[in-house]
Short mmCIF file of C-alpha atoms in Angstrom, two decimals:
data_model
loop_
_atom_site.label_atom_id
_atom_site.label_comp_id
_atom_site.label_asym_id
_atom_site.label_seq_id
_atom_site.Cartn_x
_atom_site.Cartn_y
_atom_site.Cartn_z
CA MET T 1 -16.79 -24.44 27.12
CA SER T 2 -19.16 -22.92 24.58
CA GLU T 3 -18.14 -20.03 22.33
CA ARG T 4 -20.68 -17.77 24.05
CA THR T 5 -19.29 -18.58 27.50
CA SER T 6 -15.75 -18.07 26.32
CA LEU T 7 -16.60 -14.72 24.74
CA SER T 8 -18.35 -13.49 27.85
CA ARG T 9 -15.34 -14.39 29.95
CA ARG T 10 -12.99 -12.51 27.64
CA ARG T 11 -15.18 -9.42 27.78
CA LEU T 12 -15.29 -9.60 31.54
CA LEU T 13 -11.51 -9.71 31.67
CA ARG T 14 -11.28 -6.69 29.40
CA ALA T 15 -13.80 -4.72 31.39
CA THR T 16 -11.96 -5.51 34.62
CA GLY T 17 -8.66 -4.63 32.98
CA LEU T 18 -9.97 -1.36 31.59
CA SER T 19 -11.11 -0.28 35.03
CA SER T 20 -7.70 -1.12 36.45
CA ALA T 21 -5.90 0.60 33.59
CA ALA T 22 -8.02 3.72 33.92
CA ALA T 23 -7.33 3.85 37.63
CA LEU T 24 -3.61 3.31 37.08
CA ALA T 25 -3.45 5.91 34.30
CA GLY T 26 -5.28 8.37 36.52
CA CYS T 27 -2.75 7.82 39.29
CA LEU T 28 0.20 8.21 36.93
CA GLY T 29 -1.13 11.03 34.85
CA GLY T 30 -1.43 8.49 32.03
CA GLY T 31 -0.79 8.67 28.30
CA GLY T 32 -3.40 9.24 25.59
CA GLY T 33 -5.31 11.86 27.55
CA GLY T 34 -4.68 10.45 31.03
CA SER T 35 -7.26 7.67 30.86
CA GLN T 36 -5.93 5.36 28.20
CA ARG T 37 -2.93 3.14 27.77
CA VAL T 38 -0.73 3.63 24.73
CA PRO T 39 0.90 0.75 22.78
CA THR T 40 4.24 1.03 24.59
CA ASP T 41 2.41 0.56 27.91
CA VAL T 42 1.61 -3.02 26.89
CA GLY T 43 3.87 -5.42 28.75
CA GLU T 44 2.24 -8.71 27.90
CA TRP T 45 0.98 -10.51 24.81
CA PRO T 46 -1.78 -10.73 23.94
CA PRO T 47 -2.89 -7.53 25.65
CA THR T 48 -5.88 -8.17 27.91
CA GLU T 49 -6.92 -4.58 28.42
CA TYR T 50 -8.40 -2.91 25.36
CA ASN T 51 -11.61 -1.27 24.24
CA GLU T 52 -14.07 -3.34 22.24
CA GLU T 53 -14.24 -0.85 19.37
CA LEU T 54 -11.88 -0.24 16.47
CA ILE T 55 -11.93 2.26 13.59
CA VAL T 56 -9.87 1.18 10.58
CA TRP T 57 -8.95 3.18 7.48
CA ASN T 58 -7.56 0.91 4.78
CA TRP T 59 -7.63 1.40 1.02
CA TYR T 60 -7.77 -2.33 0.34
CA ASP T 61 -11.56 -2.17 0.53
CA ASP T 62 -12.45 -5.82 -0.14
CA TRP T 63 -9.85 -7.10 2.30
CA ALA T 64 -10.95 -4.61 4.96
CA SER T 65 -14.56 -5.79 4.62
CA TRP T 66 -13.46 -9.39 5.15
CA ALA T 67 -11.10 -8.44 8.00
CA LYS T 68 -13.87 -6.61 9.81
CA GLY T 69 -15.94 -9.77 10.19
CA ALA T 70 -13.01 -12.08 10.87
CA PHE T 71 -11.44 -9.85 13.55
CA GLU T 72 -14.78 -9.20 15.22
CA LYS T 73 -15.46 -12.94 15.40
CA GLU T 74 -12.03 -13.79 16.78
CA HIS T 75 -11.60 -10.95 19.28
CA GLY T 76 -15.09 -9.66 20.03
CA VAL T 77 -14.19 -6.14 18.92
CA SER T 78 -16.69 -4.06 16.95
CA VAL T 79 -14.89 -2.81 13.84
CA THR T 80 -15.79 0.17 11.65
CA THR T 81 -13.97 0.37 8.33
CA SER T 82 -13.52 3.22 5.90
CA GLY T 83 -11.68 3.34 2.61
CA TYR T 84 -9.95 6.31 1.07
CA SER T 85 -8.87 7.27 -2.43
CA SER T 86 -6.03 9.64 -1.53
CA PRO T 87 -3.61 9.49 1.43
CA ASN T 88 -4.19 13.19 1.91
CA GLN T 89 -7.64 12.34 3.22
CA TRP T 90 -6.35 10.68 6.39
CA TYR T 91 -3.21 12.79 6.64
CA SER T 92 -5.16 16.05 6.75
CA LYS T 93 -7.23 14.62 9.58
CA LEU T 94 -4.09 13.81 11.56
CA GLN T 95 -2.84 17.33 10.89
CA SER T 96 -6.02 18.71 12.41
CA GLY T 97 -5.27 16.73 15.56
CA GLY T 98 -8.21 14.38 15.69
CA ALA T 99 -10.43 12.35 13.43
CA GLY T 100 -10.78 9.31 15.71
CA ILE T 101 -8.97 6.82 13.48
CA ASP T 102 -7.38 3.84 15.25
CA ASN T 103 -5.57 2.06 12.46
CA ILE T 104 -4.39 3.32 9.05
CA ALA T 105 -2.68 1.47 6.22
CA GLY T 106 -0.57 4.22 4.70
CA THR T 107 2.00 4.43 1.91
CA THR T 108 5.61 4.84 2.99
CA ASN T 109 6.15 8.49 2.07
CA TRP T 110 2.99 9.54 3.93
CA VAL T 111 4.02 7.44 6.91
CA GLU T 112 7.41 9.16 6.88
CA ARG T 113 5.70 12.56 7.00
CA SER T 114 3.53 11.38 9.86
CA ILE T 115 6.57 10.17 11.81
CA GLU T 116 8.42 13.45 11.25
CA ASN T 117 5.41 15.40 12.51
CA ASP T 118 4.98 13.19 15.59
CA PHE T 119 1.50 12.00 14.59
CA LEU T 120 2.07 8.30 15.36
CA HIS T 121 2.41 6.03 18.36
CA GLU T 122 5.57 4.01 18.75
CA ILE T 123 4.77 0.32 18.23
CA PRO T 124 6.37 -2.30 20.54
CA VAL T 125 7.14 -4.72 17.70
CA ASP T 126 9.51 -6.87 19.79
CA LEU T 127 6.49 -7.86 21.88
CA MET T 128 4.32 -8.76 18.90
CA PRO T 129 4.53 -12.38 17.70
CA ALA T 130 3.64 -11.46 14.10
CA TRP T 131 6.59 -9.06 13.76
CA GLY T 132 8.72 -12.11 13.00
CA ASN T 133 6.48 -12.88 10.02
CA ILE T 134 7.45 -9.70 8.15
CA THR T 135 10.01 -10.54 5.47
CA ASP T 136 13.51 -9.10 5.71
CA ARG T 137 13.14 -7.68 2.20
CA ILE T 138 10.37 -5.32 3.16
CA LYS T 139 11.88 -4.53 6.57
CA GLU T 140 15.05 -3.42 4.82
CA VAL T 141 13.42 -1.06 2.30
CA SER T 142 10.51 0.43 4.19
CA SER T 143 10.89 3.59 6.26
CA TYR T 144 9.11 3.10 9.55
CA GLN T 145 11.69 3.91 12.21
CA LYS T 146 13.18 7.03 13.76
CA ASP T 147 15.84 7.23 16.45
CA GLY T 148 15.65 3.45 16.88
CA LYS T 149 11.90 3.47 17.49
CA THR T 150 9.36 1.72 15.23
CA TYR T 151 6.21 3.52 14.12
CA GLY T 152 4.80 1.23 11.40
CA VAL T 153 4.36 -2.45 10.56
CA PRO T 154 4.61 -3.23 6.81
CA GLU T 155 1.39 -4.52 5.27
CA SER T 156 2.31 -4.99 1.61
CA LEU T 157 4.68 -4.21 -1.23
CA VAL T 158 3.14 -2.24 -4.10
CA LEU T 159 4.74 -2.48 -7.54
CA TYR T 160 4.08 0.02 -10.34
CA PRO T 161 4.81 -2.23 -13.31
CA LEU T 162 4.16 -2.13 -17.04
CA THR T 163 0.95 -4.05 -17.68
CA TYR T 164 0.42 -5.49 -21.14
CA ASN T 165 -2.02 -7.52 -23.22
CA THR T 166 -0.72 -11.07 -23.58
CA ASP T 167 -2.68 -11.66 -26.79
CA TYR T 168 -1.26 -8.55 -28.43
CA PHE T 169 2.36 -9.09 -27.44
CA ASP T 170 4.18 -12.37 -28.12
CA ALA T 171 6.37 -11.76 -25.06
CA ALA T 172 6.55 -9.26 -22.22
CA PRO T 173 7.78 -5.87 -23.50
CA SER T 174 11.36 -5.44 -22.39
CA SER T 175 11.42 -1.63 -22.34
CA TRP T 176 9.27 1.34 -21.44
CA ASP T 177 9.84 2.43 -25.02
CA VAL T 178 6.70 0.49 -25.90
CA LEU T 179 4.84 3.53 -24.54
CA TRP T 180 6.62 5.77 -27.03
CA SER T 181 6.19 3.56 -30.12
CA ASP T 182 4.12 4.86 -33.03
CA GLU T 183 3.34 1.20 -33.78
CA HIS T 184 0.99 1.20 -30.78
CA ARG T 185 -0.58 4.62 -31.36
CA GLY T 186 -4.02 4.86 -29.78
CA LYS T 187 -3.56 1.58 -27.89
CA ILE T 188 -1.42 2.73 -24.99
CA VAL T 189 -2.32 4.54 -21.78
CA MET T 190 -0.55 6.66 -19.16
CA TRP T 191 -1.36 7.39 -15.53
CA ASP T 192 -2.64 10.91 -14.86
CA ASN T 193 -0.24 11.29 -11.96
CA SER T 194 2.64 13.74 -12.02
CA THR T 195 5.00 11.63 -9.93
CA VAL T 196 4.33 8.25 -11.53
CA SER T 197 4.39 9.53 -15.11
CA CYS T 198 7.47 11.70 -14.62
CA GLN T 199 9.29 8.83 -12.94
CA ILE T 200 8.47 6.48 -15.83
CA ALA T 201 9.81 9.15 -18.19
CA ALA T 202 12.91 9.46 -16.01
CA LEU T 203 13.50 5.71 -16.18
CA TYR T 204 12.86 5.73 -19.94
CA THR T 205 15.50 8.45 -20.42
CA GLY T 206 18.04 6.70 -18.21
CA GLN T 207 17.73 9.02 -15.22
CA ASP T 208 17.39 8.49 -11.50
CA PRO T 209 13.63 8.84 -10.86
CA ILE T 210 14.26 10.02 -7.28
CA ARG T 211 16.92 12.64 -8.14
CA PRO T 212 16.63 13.39 -11.89
CA LYS T 213 19.14 15.71 -13.56
CA ASP T 214 17.42 16.69 -16.81
CA TYR T 215 13.86 17.88 -16.24
CA ALA T 216 13.66 19.35 -19.75
CA GLU T 217 14.20 15.90 -21.25
CA ILE T 218 11.48 14.38 -19.07
CA GLU T 219 9.02 17.07 -20.16
CA GLU T 220 10.00 16.70 -23.80
CA VAL T 221 9.43 12.93 -23.98
CA LEU T 222 6.11 13.18 -22.16
CA LYS T 223 4.96 15.75 -24.70
CA GLN T 224 6.16 13.47 -27.50
CA GLN T 225 4.16 10.62 -26.02
CA LYS T 226 0.89 12.50 -25.61
CA PRO T 227 -0.46 12.15 -29.21
CA LEU T 228 0.22 8.39 -29.10
CA LEU T 229 -2.03 7.76 -26.09
CA LYS T 230 -5.55 6.45 -25.94
CA THR T 231 -6.02 8.52 -22.79
CA TYR T 232 -4.63 9.38 -19.38
CA TRP T 233 -6.30 7.45 -16.60
CA GLY T 234 -7.05 8.98 -13.23
CA ASP T 235 -9.12 6.28 -11.56
CA TYR T 236 -7.98 2.73 -10.80
CA GLU T 237 -11.28 1.19 -11.90
CA GLN T 238 -11.18 3.17 -15.16
CA ALA T 239 -7.68 1.91 -15.86
CA GLN T 240 -8.59 -1.69 -15.09
CA GLN T 241 -11.58 -1.56 -17.44
CA LEU T 242 -9.47 -0.11 -20.26
CA PHE T 243 -7.44 -3.33 -20.12
CA VAL T 244 -10.43 -5.61 -19.53
CA ASN T 245 -12.24 -4.16 -22.58
CA GLU T 246 -8.97 -4.36 -24.54
CA ASP T 247 -9.20 -0.66 -25.39
CA VAL T 248 -5.48 -0.46 -24.59
CA VAL T 249 -2.63 -2.97 -24.77
CA ALA T 250 0.07 -1.46 -22.55
CA GLY T 251 0.55 1.09 -19.80
CA PRO T 252 1.19 1.54 -16.09
CA LEU T 253 -1.24 -0.25 -13.79
CA THR T 254 -0.79 -1.55 -10.27
CA MET T 255 -0.04 -5.21 -9.67
CA GLY T 256 -3.28 -5.64 -7.74
CA ARG T 257 -5.47 -4.21 -10.48
CA THR T 258 -3.66 -6.38 -13.02
CA TYR T 259 -4.40 -9.43 -10.85
CA THR T 260 -8.08 -8.50 -10.64
CA ALA T 261 -8.34 -7.84 -14.38
CA ARG T 262 -6.69 -11.16 -15.20
CA PHE T 263 -8.16 -13.60 -12.73
CA LYS T 264 -11.49 -12.06 -11.77
CA GLU T 265 -12.46 -10.51 -15.10
CA GLY T 266 -10.67 -12.82 -17.53
CA ALA T 267 -8.61 -10.18 -19.29
CA PRO T 268 -5.50 -11.36 -21.21
CA VAL T 269 -3.06 -9.25 -19.19
CA HIS T 270 0.14 -9.66 -17.21
CA TYR T 271 2.80 -7.34 -15.83
CA THR T 272 6.55 -6.90 -16.02
CA ALA T 273 9.36 -4.62 -14.90
CA PRO T 274 11.10 -3.21 -18.03
CA LYS T 275 14.88 -3.28 -18.26
CA GLU T 276 15.11 0.42 -17.27
CA GLY T 277 13.47 -0.41 -13.95
CA ALA T 278 10.14 -0.05 -12.17
CA MET T 279 9.08 1.76 -9.01
CA TYR T 280 7.69 0.10 -5.90
CA THR T 281 6.68 1.16 -2.42
CA SER T 282 5.13 -0.31 0.71
CA ASP T 283 1.99 0.22 2.74
CA LEU T 284 2.25 0.08 6.53
CA PHE T 285 -0.10 -0.21 9.46
CA VAL T 286 0.23 2.78 11.77
CA ILE T 287 -1.54 3.90 14.95
CA PRO T 288 -2.25 7.65 15.21
CA LYS T 289 -1.66 9.37 18.53
CA SER T 290 -5.26 10.59 18.29
CA ALA T 291 -6.56 7.00 18.11
CA PRO T 292 -9.38 6.41 20.63
CA ASN T 293 -8.64 2.66 20.82
CA PRO T 294 -4.85 2.28 20.45
CA ILE T 295 -4.48 -1.10 22.15
CA ALA T 296 -7.22 -2.69 20.05
CA SER T 297 -5.40 -1.21 17.05
CA LEU T 298 -2.16 -2.83 18.20
CA LEU T 299 -3.93 -6.20 18.50
CA PHE T 300 -5.40 -5.75 15.00
CA THR T 301 -1.97 -4.94 13.54
CA ASP T 302 -0.52 -8.16 14.91
CA TRP T 303 -3.55 -10.18 13.77
CA ALA T 304 -3.36 -8.73 10.24
CA SER T 305 0.30 -9.73 9.99
CA GLN T 306 -0.39 -13.43 10.39
CA PRO T 307 0.20 -15.52 7.22
CA ALA T 308 -3.41 -16.70 6.81
CA VAL T 309 -4.71 -13.12 7.10
CA ALA T 310 -2.00 -11.78 4.78
CA ALA T 311 -2.84 -14.50 2.25
CA LYS T 312 -6.41 -13.22 2.25
CA LEU T 313 -5.06 -9.78 1.37
CA PHE T 314 -3.42 -11.22 -1.73
CA GLU T 315 -6.45 -13.31 -2.72
CA THR T 316 -8.83 -10.35 -2.49
CA MET T 317 -6.60 -7.52 -3.74
CA GLY T 318 -3.69 -9.06 -5.66
CA TYR T 319 -0.95 -7.16 -3.85
CA LYS T 320 2.18 -8.75 -2.40
CA PRO T 321 1.84 -9.02 1.38
CA ALA T 322 4.69 -8.10 3.69
CA VAL T 323 4.45 -11.63 5.10
CA ASP T 324 5.83 -14.66 3.28
CA ILE T 325 2.70 -16.55 2.17
CA SER T 326 4.33 -18.72 -0.47
CA ASP T 327 3.26 -21.94 1.27
CA GLN T 328 -0.39 -20.86 1.22
CA LEU T 329 -0.78 -19.95 -2.44
CA SER T 330 -1.89 -21.95 -5.44
CA GLU T 331 0.76 -22.56 -8.11
CA ARG T 332 -0.99 -19.96 -10.27
CA ASP T 333 -0.96 -17.26 -7.62
CA LEU T 334 2.57 -18.09 -6.49
CA LYS T 335 3.78 -17.59 -10.06
CA PHE T 336 1.90 -14.31 -10.37
CA THR T 337 3.22 -12.82 -7.14
CA THR T 338 6.87 -13.84 -7.59
CA TRP T 339 9.13 -10.99 -8.72
CA SER T 340 12.14 -11.88 -10.82
CA ASP T 341 15.51 -11.42 -9.14
CA ASP T 342 16.70 -9.89 -12.44
CA TRP T 343 14.29 -6.95 -12.21
CA ASN T 344 15.72 -3.53 -11.45
CA LEU T 345 13.27 -2.28 -8.83
CA VAL T 346 13.58 1.21 -7.37
CA PHE T 347 12.04 1.89 -4.00
CA GLN T 348 9.84 4.98 -3.92
CA GLU T 349 11.77 7.14 -1.48
CA THR T 350 10.15 10.37 -0.37
CA LEU T 351 10.90 13.01 -2.99
CA SER T 352 12.45 16.30 -2.04
CA ASP T 353 10.18 19.32 -2.21
CA ASP T 354 12.16 20.57 -5.20
CA VAL T 355 11.73 17.35 -7.21
CA ARG T 356 8.05 17.10 -6.35
CA SER T 357 7.52 20.70 -7.40
CA LYS T 358 9.41 20.19 -10.67
CA TYR T 359 7.37 17.07 -11.46
CA ASP T 360 4.15 19.01 -10.84
CA GLU T 361 5.33 21.81 -13.13
CA ILE T 362 6.22 19.34 -15.88
CA TRP T 363 2.89 17.55 -15.63
CA THR T 364 0.96 20.81 -15.81
CA ALA T 365 2.88 21.75 -18.95
CA VAL T 366 2.35 18.32 -20.52
CA LYS T 367 -1.38 18.30 -19.88
CA ALA T 368 -1.68 21.82 -21.31
CA ALA T 369 0.33 21.04 -24.44
#
């Protein structure tokens, strides 16, 4: 059977199924506006009844561009992708009740907010073959369930490490105190982000970054650090280029940007988790209740959680997938993506309103100093 014949047959099955589903939903009153099945209506795998369109919002731009073509080729679904620079961009659209987004890769704390506000479809993970590919480590730390129901499928783990110049340092810095050392004045950088910077200061001063006790100390050390800095960075590309051009030798940078700087731009950089600890979080695939194509989104979520697809995420973006891809990586990449068991990693739980407000106040004072 030729590919064209096979594709035509699949589309015919979907069209027939959609008509049946629409008729059934109409009889039952239906979910998703009365004419559309929702993910928990799926009783078989793979689902045979889904629209041939899909709208994806994912901030791993390069991977999303590749996934668009690969998913379209494999499933005959027309995919539209859109990136975003701040989670608030998609969250505000869900708050407004629409936006027509089928699939979002969102950071844990924003996913938690979306679950609490009933913005997301429940996902029937027990039916999805790829659910078994998600590692126990990320299942245990991520927040994607409520009242025993699952609303997200982990996509990746995101570490906020200390990135450093391997030519400048003989060995990986063991402490965040490198960012407070006069020896490196003018060669260090800090993230222009109230939460990240305050949490690094909390770790540096021996405090719990989720529930700190001494805000005055956090503000004081950040003010002490300010004259030592080359700059604060507010854009990921800006930060990456500071390291690539060797304008700075140490500072917070994401694991993915460190990977890109090192292996795609040849910068002498690596990353580590200092002895005081480092923060990490997870990104998860979610399906908004306002999604126009929820079943196609469910199919995409399962497809994206297959090892070969997850490996592509690492190769293009440098972030650690939620799926174990160790048997698909080169020795170089396997070494880069392996986190030491000795590292003290702190999962980025959702901050209380009080802590978030205090961190914002501190950062405003530091920037104004």
